[in-house]
mmCIF file of C-alpha atoms in Angstrom:
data_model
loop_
_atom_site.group_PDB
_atom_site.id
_atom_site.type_symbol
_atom_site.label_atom_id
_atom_site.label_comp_id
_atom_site.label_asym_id
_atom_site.label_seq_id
_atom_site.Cartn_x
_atom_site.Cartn_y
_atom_site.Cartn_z
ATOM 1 C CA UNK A 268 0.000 0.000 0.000
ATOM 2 C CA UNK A 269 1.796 3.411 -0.949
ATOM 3 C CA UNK A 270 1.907 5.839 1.491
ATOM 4 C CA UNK A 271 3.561 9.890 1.282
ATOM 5 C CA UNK A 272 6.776 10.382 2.697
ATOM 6 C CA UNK A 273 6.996 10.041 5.952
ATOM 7 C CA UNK A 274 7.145 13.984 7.600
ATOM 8 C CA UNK A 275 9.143 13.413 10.638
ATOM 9 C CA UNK A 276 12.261 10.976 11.249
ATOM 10 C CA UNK A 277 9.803 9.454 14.436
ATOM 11 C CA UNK A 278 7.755 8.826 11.228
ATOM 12 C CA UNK A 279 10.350 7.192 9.249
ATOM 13 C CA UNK A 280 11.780 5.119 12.134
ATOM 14 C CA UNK A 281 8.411 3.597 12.701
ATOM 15 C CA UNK A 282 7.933 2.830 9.098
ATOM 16 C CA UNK A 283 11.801 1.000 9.497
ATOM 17 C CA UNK A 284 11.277 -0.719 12.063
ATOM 18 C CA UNK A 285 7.778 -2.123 10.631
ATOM 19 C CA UNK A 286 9.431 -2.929 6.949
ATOM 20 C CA UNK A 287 12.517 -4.651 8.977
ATOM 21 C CA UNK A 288 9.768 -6.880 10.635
ATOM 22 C CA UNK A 289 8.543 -8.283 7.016
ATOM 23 C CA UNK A 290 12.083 -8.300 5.973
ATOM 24 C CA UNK A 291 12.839 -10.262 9.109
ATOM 25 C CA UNK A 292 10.258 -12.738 8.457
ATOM 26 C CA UNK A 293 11.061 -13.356 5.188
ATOM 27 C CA UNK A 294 14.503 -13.678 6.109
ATOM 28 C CA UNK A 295 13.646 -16.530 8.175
ATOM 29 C CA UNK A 296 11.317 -17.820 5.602
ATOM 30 C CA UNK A 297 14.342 -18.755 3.840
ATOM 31 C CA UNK A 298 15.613 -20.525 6.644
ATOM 32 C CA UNK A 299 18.636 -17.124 7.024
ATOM 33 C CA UNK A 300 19.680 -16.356 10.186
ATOM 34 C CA UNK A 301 19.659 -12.534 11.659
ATOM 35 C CA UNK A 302 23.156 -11.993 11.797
ATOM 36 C CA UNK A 303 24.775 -8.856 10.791
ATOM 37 C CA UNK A 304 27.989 -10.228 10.352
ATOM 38 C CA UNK A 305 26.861 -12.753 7.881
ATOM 39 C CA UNK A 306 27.407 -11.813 4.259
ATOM 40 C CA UNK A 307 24.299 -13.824 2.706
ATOM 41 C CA UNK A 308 22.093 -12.311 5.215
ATOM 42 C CA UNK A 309 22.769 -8.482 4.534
ATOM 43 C CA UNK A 310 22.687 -8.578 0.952
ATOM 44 C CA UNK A 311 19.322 -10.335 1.404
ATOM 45 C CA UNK A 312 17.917 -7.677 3.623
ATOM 46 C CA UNK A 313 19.537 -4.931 1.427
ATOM 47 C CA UNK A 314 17.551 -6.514 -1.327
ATOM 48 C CA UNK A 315 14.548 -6.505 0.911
ATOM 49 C CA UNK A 316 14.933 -2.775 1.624
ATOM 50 C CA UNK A 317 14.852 -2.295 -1.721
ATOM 51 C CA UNK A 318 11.831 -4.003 -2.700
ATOM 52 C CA UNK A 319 10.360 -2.493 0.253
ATOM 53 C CA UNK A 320 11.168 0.939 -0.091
ATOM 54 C CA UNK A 321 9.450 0.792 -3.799
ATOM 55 C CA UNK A 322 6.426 -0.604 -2.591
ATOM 56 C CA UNK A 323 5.771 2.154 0.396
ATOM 57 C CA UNK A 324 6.138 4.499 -2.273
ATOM 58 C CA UNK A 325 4.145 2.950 -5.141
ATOM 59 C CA UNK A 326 6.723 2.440 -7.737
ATOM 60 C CA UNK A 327 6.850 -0.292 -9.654
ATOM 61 C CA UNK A 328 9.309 -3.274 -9.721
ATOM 62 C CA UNK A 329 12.142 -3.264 -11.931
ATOM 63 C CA UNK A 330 12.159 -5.177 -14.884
ATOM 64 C CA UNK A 331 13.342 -8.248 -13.719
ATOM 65 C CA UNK A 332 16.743 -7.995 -15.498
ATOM 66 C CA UNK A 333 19.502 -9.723 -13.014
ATOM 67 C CA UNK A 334 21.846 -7.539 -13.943
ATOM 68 C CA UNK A 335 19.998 -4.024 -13.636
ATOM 69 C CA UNK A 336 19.038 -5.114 -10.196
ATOM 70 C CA UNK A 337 22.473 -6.098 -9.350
ATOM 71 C CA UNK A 338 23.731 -2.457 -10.467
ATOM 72 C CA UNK A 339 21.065 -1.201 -8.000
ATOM 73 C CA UNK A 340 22.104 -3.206 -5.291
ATOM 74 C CA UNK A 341 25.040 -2.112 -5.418
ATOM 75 C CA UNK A 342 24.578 1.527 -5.726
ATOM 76 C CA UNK A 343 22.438 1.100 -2.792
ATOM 77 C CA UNK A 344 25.335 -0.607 -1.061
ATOM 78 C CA UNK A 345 27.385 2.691 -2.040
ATOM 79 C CA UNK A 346 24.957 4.486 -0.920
ATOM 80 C CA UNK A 347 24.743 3.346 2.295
ATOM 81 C CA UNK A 348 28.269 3.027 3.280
ATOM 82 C CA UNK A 349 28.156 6.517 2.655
ATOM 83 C CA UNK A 350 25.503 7.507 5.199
ATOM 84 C CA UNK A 351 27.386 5.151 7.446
ATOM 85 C CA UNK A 352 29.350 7.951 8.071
ATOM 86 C CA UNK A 353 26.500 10.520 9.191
ATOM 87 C CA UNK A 354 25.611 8.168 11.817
ATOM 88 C CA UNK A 355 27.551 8.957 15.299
ATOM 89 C CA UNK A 356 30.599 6.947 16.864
ATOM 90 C CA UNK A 357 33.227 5.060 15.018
ATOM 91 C CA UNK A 358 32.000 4.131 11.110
ATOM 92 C CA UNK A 359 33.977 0.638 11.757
ATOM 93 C CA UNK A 360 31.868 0.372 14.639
ATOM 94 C CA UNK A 361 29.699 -2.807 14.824
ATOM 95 C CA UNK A 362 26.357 -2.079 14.098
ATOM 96 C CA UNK A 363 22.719 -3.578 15.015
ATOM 97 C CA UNK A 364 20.104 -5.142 12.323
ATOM 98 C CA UNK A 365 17.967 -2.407 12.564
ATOM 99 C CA UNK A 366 20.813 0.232 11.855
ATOM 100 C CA UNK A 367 22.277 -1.821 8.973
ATOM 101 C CA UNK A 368 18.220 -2.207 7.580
ATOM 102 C CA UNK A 369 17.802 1.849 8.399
ATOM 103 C CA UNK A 370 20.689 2.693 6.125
ATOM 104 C CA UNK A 371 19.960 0.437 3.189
ATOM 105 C CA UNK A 372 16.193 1.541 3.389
ATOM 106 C CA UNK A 373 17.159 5.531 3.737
ATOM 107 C CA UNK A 374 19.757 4.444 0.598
ATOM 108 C CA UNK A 375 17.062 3.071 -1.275
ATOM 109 C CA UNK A 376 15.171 6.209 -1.214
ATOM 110 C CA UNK A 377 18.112 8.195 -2.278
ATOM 111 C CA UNK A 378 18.313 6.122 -5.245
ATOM 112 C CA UNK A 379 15.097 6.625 -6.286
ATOM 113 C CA UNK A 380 15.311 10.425 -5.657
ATOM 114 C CA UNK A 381 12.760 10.166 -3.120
ATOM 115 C CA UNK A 382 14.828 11.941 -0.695
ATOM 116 C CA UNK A 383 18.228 13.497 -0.978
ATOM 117 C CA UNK A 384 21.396 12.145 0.145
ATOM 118 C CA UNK A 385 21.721 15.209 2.801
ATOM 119 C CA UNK A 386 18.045 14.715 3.853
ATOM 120 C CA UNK A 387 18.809 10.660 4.377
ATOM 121 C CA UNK A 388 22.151 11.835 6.464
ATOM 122 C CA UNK A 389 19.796 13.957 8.610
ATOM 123 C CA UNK A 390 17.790 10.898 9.226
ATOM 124 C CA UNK A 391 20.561 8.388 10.202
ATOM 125 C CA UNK A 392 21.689 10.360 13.161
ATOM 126 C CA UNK A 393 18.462 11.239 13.774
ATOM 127 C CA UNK A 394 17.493 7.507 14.089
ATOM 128 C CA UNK A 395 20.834 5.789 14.947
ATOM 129 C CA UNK A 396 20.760 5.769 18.800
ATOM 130 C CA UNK A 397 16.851 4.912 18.149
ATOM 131 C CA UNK A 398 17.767 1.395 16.264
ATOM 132 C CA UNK A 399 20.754 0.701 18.222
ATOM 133 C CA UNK A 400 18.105 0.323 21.458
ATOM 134 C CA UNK A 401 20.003 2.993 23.231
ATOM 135 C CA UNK A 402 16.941 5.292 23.893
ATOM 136 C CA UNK A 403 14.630 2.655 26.252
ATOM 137 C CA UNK A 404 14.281 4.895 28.919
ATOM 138 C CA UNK A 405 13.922 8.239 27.436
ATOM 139 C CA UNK A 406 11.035 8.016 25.398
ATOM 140 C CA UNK A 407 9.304 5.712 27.725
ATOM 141 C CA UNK A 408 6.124 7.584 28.777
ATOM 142 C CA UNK A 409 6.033 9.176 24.989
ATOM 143 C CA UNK A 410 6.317 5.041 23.224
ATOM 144 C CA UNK A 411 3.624 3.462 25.234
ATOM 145 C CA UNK A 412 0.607 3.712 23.103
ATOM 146 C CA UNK A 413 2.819 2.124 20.495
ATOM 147 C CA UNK A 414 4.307 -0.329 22.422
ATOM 148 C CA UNK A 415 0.444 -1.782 23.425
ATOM 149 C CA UNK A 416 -0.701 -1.841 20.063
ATOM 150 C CA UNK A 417 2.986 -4.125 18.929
ATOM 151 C CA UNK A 418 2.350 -6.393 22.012
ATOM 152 C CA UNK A 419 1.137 -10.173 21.155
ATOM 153 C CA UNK A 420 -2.647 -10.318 20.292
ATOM 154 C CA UNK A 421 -4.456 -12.393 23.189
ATOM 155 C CA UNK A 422 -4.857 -16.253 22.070
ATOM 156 C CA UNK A 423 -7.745 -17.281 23.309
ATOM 157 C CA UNK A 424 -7.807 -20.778 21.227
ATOM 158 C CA UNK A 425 -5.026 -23.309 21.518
ATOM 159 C CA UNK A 426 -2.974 -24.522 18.449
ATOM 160 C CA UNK A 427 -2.670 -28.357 17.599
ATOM 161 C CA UNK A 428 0.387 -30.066 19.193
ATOM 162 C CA UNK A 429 0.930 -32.777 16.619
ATOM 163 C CA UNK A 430 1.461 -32.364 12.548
ATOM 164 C CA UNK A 431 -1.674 -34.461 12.224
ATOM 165 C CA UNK A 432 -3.994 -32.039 13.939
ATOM 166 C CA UNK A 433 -2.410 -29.184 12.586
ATOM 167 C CA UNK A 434 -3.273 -30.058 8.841
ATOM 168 C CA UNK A 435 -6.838 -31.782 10.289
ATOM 169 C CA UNK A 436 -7.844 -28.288 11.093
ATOM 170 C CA UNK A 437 -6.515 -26.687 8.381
ATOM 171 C CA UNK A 438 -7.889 -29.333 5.987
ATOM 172 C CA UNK A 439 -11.024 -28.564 7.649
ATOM 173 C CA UNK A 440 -10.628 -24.634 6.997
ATOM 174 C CA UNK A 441 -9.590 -25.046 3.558
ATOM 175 C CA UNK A 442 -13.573 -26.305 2.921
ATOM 176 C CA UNK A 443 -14.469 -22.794 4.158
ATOM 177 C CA UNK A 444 -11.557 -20.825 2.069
ATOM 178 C CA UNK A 445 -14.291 -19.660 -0.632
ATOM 179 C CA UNK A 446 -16.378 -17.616 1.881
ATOM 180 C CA UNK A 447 -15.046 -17.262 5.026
ATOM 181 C CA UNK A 448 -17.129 -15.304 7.898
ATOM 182 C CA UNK A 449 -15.546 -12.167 8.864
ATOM 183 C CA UNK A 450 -13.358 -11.657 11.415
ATOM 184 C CA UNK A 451 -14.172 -9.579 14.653
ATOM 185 C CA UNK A 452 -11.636 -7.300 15.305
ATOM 186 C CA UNK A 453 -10.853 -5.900 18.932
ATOM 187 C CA UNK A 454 -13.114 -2.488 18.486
ATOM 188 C CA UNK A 455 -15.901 -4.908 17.539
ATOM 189 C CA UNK A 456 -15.746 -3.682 13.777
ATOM 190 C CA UNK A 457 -15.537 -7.066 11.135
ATOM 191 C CA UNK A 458 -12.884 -7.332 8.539
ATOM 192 C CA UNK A 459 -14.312 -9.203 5.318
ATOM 193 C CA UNK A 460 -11.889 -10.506 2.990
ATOM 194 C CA UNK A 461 -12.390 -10.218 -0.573
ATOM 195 C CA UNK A 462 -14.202 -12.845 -2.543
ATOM 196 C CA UNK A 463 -11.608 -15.277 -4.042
ATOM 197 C CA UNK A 464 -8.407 -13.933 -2.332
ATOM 198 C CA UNK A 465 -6.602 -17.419 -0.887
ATOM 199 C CA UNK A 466 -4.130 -15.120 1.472
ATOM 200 C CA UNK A 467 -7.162 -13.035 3.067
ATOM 201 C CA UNK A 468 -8.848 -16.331 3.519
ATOM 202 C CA UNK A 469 -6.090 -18.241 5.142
ATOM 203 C CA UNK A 470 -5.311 -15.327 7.240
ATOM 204 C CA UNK A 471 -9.130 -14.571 8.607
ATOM 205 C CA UNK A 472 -9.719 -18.174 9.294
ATOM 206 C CA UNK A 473 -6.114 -18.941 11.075
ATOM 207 C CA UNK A 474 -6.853 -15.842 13.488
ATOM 208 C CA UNK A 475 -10.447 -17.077 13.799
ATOM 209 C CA UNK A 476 -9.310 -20.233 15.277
ATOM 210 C CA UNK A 477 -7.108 -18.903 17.899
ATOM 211 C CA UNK A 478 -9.651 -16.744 18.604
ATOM 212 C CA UNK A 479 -7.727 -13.467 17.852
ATOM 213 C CA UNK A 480 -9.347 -10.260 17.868
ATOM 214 C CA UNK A 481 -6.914 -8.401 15.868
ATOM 215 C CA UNK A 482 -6.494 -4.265 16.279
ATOM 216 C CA UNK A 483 -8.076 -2.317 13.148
ATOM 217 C CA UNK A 484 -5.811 -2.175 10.396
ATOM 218 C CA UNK A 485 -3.287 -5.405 11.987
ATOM 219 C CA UNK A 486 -4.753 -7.656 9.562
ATOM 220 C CA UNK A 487 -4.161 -6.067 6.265
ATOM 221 C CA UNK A 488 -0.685 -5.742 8.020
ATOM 222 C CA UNK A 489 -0.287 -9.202 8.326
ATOM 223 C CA UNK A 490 -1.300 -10.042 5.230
ATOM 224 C CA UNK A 491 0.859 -7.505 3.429
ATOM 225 C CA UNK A 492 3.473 -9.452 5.939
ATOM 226 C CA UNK A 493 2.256 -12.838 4.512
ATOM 227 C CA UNK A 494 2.332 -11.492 0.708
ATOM 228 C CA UNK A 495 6.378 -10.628 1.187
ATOM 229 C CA UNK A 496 7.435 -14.007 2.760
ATOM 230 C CA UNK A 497 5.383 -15.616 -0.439
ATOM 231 C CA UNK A 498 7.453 -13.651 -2.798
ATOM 232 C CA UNK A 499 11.033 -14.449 -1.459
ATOM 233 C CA UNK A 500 9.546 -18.243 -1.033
ATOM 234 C CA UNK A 501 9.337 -17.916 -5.410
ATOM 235 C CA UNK A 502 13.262 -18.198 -5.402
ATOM 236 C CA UNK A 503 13.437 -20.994 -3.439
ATOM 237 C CA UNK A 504 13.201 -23.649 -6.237
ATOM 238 C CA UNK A 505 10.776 -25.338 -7.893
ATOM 239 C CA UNK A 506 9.416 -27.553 -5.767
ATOM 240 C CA UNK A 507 8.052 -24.276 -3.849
ATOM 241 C CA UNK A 508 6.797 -22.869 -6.781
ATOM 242 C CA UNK A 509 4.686 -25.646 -7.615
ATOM 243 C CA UNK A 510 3.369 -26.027 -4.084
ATOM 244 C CA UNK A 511 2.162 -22.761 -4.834
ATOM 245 C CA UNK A 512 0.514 -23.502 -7.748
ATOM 246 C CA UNK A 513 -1.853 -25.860 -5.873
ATOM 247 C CA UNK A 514 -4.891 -24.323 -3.965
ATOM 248 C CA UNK A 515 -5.053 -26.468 -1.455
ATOM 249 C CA UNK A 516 -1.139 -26.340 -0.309
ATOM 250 C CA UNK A 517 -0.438 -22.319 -0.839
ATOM 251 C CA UNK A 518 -3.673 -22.008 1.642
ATOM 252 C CA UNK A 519 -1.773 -24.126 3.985
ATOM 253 C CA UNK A 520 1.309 -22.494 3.244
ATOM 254 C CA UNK A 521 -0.463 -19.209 4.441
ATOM 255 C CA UNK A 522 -2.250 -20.838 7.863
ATOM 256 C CA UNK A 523 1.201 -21.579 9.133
ATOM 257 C CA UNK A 524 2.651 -18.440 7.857
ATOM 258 C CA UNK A 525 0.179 -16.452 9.830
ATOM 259 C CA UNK A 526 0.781 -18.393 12.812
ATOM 260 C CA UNK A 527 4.484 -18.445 12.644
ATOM 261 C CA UNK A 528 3.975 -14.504 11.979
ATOM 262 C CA UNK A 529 2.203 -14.168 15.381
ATOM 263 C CA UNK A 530 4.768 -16.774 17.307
ATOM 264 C CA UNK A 531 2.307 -19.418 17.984
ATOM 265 C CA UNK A 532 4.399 -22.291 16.059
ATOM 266 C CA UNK A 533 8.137 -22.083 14.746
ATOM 267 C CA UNK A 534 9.898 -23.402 11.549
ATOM 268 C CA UNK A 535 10.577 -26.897 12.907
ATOM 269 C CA UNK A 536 7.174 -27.295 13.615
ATOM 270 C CA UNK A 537 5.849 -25.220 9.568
ATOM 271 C CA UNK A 538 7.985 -27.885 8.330
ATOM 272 C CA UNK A 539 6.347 -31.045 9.553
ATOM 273 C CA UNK A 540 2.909 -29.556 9.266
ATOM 274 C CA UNK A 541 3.528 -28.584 5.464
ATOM 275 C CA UNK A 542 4.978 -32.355 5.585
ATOM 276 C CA UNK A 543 1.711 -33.506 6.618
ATOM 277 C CA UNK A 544 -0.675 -31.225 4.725
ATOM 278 C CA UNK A 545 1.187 -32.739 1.685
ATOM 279 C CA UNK A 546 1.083 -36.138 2.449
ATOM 280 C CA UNK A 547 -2.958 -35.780 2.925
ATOM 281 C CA UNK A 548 -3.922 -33.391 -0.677
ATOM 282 C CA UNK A 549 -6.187 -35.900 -1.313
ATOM 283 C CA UNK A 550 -7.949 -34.936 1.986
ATOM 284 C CA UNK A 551 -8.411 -31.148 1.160
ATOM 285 C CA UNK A 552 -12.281 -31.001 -0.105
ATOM 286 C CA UNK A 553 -13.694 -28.938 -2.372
ATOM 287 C CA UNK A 554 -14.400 -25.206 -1.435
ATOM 288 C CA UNK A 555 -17.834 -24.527 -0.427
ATOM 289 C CA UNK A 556 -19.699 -21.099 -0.039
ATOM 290 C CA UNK A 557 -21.638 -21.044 2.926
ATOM 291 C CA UNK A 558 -25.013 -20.215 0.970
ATOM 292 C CA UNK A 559 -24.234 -23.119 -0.611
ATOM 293 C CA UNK A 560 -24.604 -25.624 2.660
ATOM 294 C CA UNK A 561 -28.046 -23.976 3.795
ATOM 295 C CA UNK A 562 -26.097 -20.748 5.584
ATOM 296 C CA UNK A 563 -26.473 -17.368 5.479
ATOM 297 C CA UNK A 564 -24.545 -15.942 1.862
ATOM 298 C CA UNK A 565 -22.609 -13.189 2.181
ATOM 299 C CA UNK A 566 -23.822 -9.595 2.635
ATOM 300 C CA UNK A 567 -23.071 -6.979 0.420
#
């Protein structure tokens, strides 16, 4: 979803921190590590703060030519290492995630001409002591609305234990992926996914079973989460892109997704459940609206 530039560098650290959170996740979709001393995992996330940065803003994707976006990663990289030096202390300093995500992202923006490289300076030491997690205490009072609306959503509903029950319940909400009942959301509003959409679906139905009254606006935040794992899962091979190809699976790709994405299961335990989900396709039934089973259709 594009939004305007953000007006104030409280503005743009929030919008960091939140893309370094899908970055993160997608990250560990690929089974990477947060380390910021490993090579393969920076140039992932400086890839990710690229992609990122062009899809707060509304551009549109390159053209897909590996070698044009190579040339942009690296004059991002340039970039960056150059407003490594506007951010305070030693440049050969060691560094956190969230600083080495800040300056790719603020990079990224330069390239674009978004912003200008004096402007993205600015920012960095604005922001440094910020994502370093020097400031805990000083902004205490001023942080806590936003700290209550990152905290875990209350689970109400207990996952499955076992493989087996995982994929027997989401077997079970696959039959419901065509028209799923809304969600309730925690200010008693409903958030109704759109007809035919297999992410909103899986999302609205994985929260409904844990019982999760999400805040307003949390779930198309999840699922814009849930959309940026399922891109970087594309380069994976193609065993992954034909799992994605079939209904059934990519629902039950998104289930876990959403419940790894709220920490109530971990990749060990994705695995086997995408293990078992596999073993049982021919267990997955057919869709079914719920006008079509002697319920209520769906309201326009």
């Amino acid at each position: 979803m594009a939004t305007s530039i953000p007006p104030t560098p409280a503005d743009w650290l929030h919008e960091v921190l939140e893309n370094l959170e899908v970055a993160a996740m997608a990250a560990a979709g690929e089974g990477l590590d947060s380390d910021p001393e490993q090579a393969h995992w920076v140039q992932f996330m400086r890839r990710q703060a690229l992609l990122l940065s062009r899809e707060a803003r509304g551009m549109d994707e390159d053209d897909g030519d590996p070698e044009v976006e190579l040339d942009e990663l690296d004059e991002v990289d340039d970039l960056a290492r150059t407003l490594r030096r506007a951010a305070p202390g030693d440049p050969r300093g060691v560094v956190s995630e969230a600083q080495i995500f800040l300056l790719f992202y603020l990079a990224a923006h330069v390239k674009s001409r978004l912003i200008d490289a004096n402007e993205a300076a600015s920012l960095v030491s604005d922001c440094w002591g910020e994502c370093a997690g020097e400031d805990d205490d000083g902004d205490a009072d001023q942080g806590d609305d936003e700290a209550d609306a990152d905290e875990p959503w209350p689970i109400t509903q207990p996952a499955p234990q076992l493989p087996a029950a995982w994929a027997g319940e989401i077997i079970a909400a696959y039959g419901r992926s065509a028209d799923p009942p809304p969600l309730m959301l925690v200010d008693e509003s409903l958030y109704k996914p759109k007809p035919g959409a297999l992410l909103e679906a899986a999302t609205v139905l994985a929260l409904a079973n844990r019982g999760v009254k999400p805040p307003p606006q949390a779930v198309e935040q999840l699922i814009d989460t849930i959309g940026a794992m399922e891109e970087d899962v594309r380069s994976m091979g193609p065993e992954w892109e034909a799992m994605q190809r079939i209904p059934s699976l990519a629902f039950s790709m998104y289930y876990v997704w959403v419940h790894l994405a709220i920490g109530i299961a971990d990749e060990d335990q994705a695995m086997g459940i995408m293990q078992e989900c596999t073993a049982r396709i021919g267990d997955f039934p057919e869709p079914v609206r719920r006008d079509q089973t002697g319920g209520r259709g769906r309201r326009n």
